[in-house]
Short mmCIF file of C-alpha atoms in Angstrom, two decimals:
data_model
loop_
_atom_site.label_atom_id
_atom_site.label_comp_id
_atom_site.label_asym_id
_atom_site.label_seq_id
_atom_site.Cartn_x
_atom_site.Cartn_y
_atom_site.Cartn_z
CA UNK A 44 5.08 -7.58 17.44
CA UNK A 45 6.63 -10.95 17.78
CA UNK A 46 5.15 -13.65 20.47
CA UNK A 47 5.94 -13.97 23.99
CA UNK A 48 8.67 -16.46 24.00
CA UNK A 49 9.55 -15.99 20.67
CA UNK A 50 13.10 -15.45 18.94
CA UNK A 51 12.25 -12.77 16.71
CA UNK A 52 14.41 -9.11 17.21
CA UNK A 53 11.97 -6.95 19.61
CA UNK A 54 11.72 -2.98 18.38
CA UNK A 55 12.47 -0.59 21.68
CA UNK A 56 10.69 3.16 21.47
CA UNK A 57 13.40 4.36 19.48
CA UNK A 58 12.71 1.92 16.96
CA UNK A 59 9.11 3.13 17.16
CA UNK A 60 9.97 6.45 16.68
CA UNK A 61 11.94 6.23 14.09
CA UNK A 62 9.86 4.21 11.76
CA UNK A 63 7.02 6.67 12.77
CA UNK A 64 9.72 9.50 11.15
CA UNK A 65 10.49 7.49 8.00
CA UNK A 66 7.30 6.43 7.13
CA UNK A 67 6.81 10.75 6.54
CA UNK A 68 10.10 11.27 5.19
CA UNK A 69 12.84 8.48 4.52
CA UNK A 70 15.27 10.93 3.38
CA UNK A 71 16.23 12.53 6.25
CA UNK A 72 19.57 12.19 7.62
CA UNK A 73 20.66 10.60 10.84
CA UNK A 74 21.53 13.81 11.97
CA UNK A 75 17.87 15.44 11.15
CA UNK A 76 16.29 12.35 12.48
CA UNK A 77 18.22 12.69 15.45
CA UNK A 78 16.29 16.03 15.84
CA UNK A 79 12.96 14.16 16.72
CA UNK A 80 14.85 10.74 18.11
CA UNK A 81 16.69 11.64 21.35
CA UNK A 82 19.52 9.29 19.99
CA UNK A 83 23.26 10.10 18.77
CA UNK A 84 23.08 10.27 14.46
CA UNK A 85 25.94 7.37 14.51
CA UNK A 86 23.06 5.71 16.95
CA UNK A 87 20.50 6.53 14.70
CA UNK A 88 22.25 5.00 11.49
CA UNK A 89 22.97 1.76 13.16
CA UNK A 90 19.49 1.66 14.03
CA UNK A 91 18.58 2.25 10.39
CA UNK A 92 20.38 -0.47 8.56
CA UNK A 93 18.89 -2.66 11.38
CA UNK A 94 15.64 -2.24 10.55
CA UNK A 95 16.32 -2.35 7.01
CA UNK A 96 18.28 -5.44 7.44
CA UNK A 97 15.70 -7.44 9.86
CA UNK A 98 12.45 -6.60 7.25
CA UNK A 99 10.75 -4.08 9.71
CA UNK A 100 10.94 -1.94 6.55
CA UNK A 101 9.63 -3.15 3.23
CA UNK A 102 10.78 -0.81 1.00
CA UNK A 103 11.41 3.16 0.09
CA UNK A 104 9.48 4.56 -1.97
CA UNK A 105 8.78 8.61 -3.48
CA UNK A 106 5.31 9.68 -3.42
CA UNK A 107 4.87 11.78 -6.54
CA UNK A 108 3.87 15.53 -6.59
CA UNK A 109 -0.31 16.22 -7.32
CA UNK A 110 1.23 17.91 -10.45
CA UNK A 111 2.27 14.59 -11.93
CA UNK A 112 -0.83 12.62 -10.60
CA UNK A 113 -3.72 15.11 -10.53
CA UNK A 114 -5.24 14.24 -14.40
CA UNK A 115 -5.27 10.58 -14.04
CA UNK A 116 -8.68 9.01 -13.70
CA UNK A 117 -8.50 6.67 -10.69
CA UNK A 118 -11.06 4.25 -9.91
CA UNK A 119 -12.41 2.24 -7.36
CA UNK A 120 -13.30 -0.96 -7.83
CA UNK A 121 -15.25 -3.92 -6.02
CA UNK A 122 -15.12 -7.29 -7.06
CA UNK A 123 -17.35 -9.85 -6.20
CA UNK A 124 -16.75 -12.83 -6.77
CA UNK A 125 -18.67 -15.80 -8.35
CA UNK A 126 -20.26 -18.32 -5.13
CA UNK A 127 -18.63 -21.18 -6.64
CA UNK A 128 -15.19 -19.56 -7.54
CA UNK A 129 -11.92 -22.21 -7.31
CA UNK A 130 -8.91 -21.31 -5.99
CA UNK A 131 -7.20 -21.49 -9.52
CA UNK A 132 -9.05 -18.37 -10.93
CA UNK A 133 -9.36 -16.48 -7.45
CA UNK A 134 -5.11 -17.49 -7.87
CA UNK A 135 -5.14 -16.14 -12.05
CA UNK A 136 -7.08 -13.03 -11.00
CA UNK A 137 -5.16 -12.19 -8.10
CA UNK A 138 -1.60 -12.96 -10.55
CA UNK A 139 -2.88 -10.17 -13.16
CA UNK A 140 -4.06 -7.78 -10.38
CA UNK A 141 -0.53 -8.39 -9.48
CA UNK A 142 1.28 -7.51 -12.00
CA UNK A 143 -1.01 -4.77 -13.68
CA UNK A 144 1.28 -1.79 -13.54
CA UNK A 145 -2.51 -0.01 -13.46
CA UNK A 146 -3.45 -1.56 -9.92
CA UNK A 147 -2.20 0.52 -7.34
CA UNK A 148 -3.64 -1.44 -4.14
CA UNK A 149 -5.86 -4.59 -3.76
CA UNK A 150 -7.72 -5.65 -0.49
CA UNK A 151 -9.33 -9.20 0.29
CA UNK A 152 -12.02 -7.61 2.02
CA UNK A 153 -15.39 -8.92 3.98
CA UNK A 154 -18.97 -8.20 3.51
CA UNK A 155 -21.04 -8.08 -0.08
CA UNK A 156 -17.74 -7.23 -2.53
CA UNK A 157 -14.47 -9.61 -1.89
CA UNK A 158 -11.90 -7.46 -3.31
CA UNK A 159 -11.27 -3.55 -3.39
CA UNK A 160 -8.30 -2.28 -6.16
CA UNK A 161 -7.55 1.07 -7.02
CA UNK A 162 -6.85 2.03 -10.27
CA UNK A 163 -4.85 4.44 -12.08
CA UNK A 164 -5.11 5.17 -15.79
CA UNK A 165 -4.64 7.85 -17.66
CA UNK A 166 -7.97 8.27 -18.97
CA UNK A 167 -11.11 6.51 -19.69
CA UNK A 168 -10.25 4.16 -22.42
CA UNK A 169 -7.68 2.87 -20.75
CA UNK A 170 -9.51 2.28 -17.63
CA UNK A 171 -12.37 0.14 -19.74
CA UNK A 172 -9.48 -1.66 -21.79
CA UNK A 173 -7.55 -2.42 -18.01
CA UNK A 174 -11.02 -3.37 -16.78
CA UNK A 175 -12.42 -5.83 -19.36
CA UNK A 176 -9.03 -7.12 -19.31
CA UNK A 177 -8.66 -7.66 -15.35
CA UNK A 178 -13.00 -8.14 -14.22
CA UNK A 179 -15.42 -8.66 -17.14
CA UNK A 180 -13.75 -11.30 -19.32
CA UNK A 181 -12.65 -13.35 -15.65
CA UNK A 182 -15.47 -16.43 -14.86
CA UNK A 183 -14.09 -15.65 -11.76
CA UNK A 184 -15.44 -12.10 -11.28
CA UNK A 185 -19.09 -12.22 -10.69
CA UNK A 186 -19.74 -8.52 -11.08
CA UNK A 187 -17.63 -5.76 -9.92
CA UNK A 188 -19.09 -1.84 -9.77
CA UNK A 189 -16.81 1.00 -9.92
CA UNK A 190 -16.38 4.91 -8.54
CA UNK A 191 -14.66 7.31 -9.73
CA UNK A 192 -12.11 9.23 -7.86
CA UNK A 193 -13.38 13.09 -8.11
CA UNK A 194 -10.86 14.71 -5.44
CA UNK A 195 -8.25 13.16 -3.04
CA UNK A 196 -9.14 14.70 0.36
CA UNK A 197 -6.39 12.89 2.13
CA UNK A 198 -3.90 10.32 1.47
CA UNK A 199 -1.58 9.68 4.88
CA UNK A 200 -0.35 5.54 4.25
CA UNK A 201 1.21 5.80 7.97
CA UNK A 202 0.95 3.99 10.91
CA UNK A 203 1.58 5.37 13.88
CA UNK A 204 3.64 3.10 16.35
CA UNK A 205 4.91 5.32 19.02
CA UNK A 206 3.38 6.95 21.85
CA UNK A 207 4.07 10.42 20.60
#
């Protein structure tokens, strides 16, 4: 949320609640959103392009069914990386992490390991190809250790942000 005193467009609980109802399902109509957002669907559009148009929502995306995704080997992976590491490499690695069509999420994170990636191949060959290619050829990369994905319990990538 933007500053006290600040310039930057404020989001009402309307706005709340309907990013909380697009973050589970963006392709619902004003009219069906309108059934959880006590607002008119012409209300409810405006609102929409709004938050599209001010940033509040990155992008749409479709999550794909387990049937597509199930048989991929998805890994872990925690980078560490070297004490003496310059910001050129930490920059290189962080470029190919980037742009590797494998590397579905990477976190700067703190403690031991600096970086967490997940990975999604589809099978073990072409993990240890992506993986030499992205951690053990890197100066950069001190050591990274990886686990293996046996069974997605959960996967939710919302954020609630209204009251209800």
């Amino acid at each position: 949320m933007p500053e006290f005193g600040t310039t930057a467009p404020m989001l009402d609980d309307f706005d709340l609640a309907l990013l909380d109802q697009v973050q589970r399902d963006d392709s619902r109509t004003a009219e069906q959103l309108a059934e959880s957002v006590p607002l008119s669907p012409s209300a409810i559009a405006r609102r929409m392009r709004r938050l599209r148009h001010e940033g509040w929502i990155a992008r749409t995306v479709a999550l794909l069914s387990p049937k597509l995704t199930d048989k991929r080997l998805r890994a872990l992976v925690l980078v560490q990386l070297g004490e003496h590491a310059d910001r050129a490499g930490k920059d290189a690695l962080l470029r190919r992490l980037h742009t590797s069509p494998e590397v579905q999420f990477v976190y700067e994170i703190s403690g031991t390991y600096d970086l967490l990636a997940l990975l999604s191949c589809e099978h073990m060959d072409a993990f240890v190809e992506e993986a030499e290619r992205l951690f053990a050829t890197d100066a950069t990369v001190r050591r990274y250790e990886t686990s293996f994905v046996k069974r997605e319990l959960k996967f939710a990538p919302f954020v609630r942000l209204s009251g209800s």
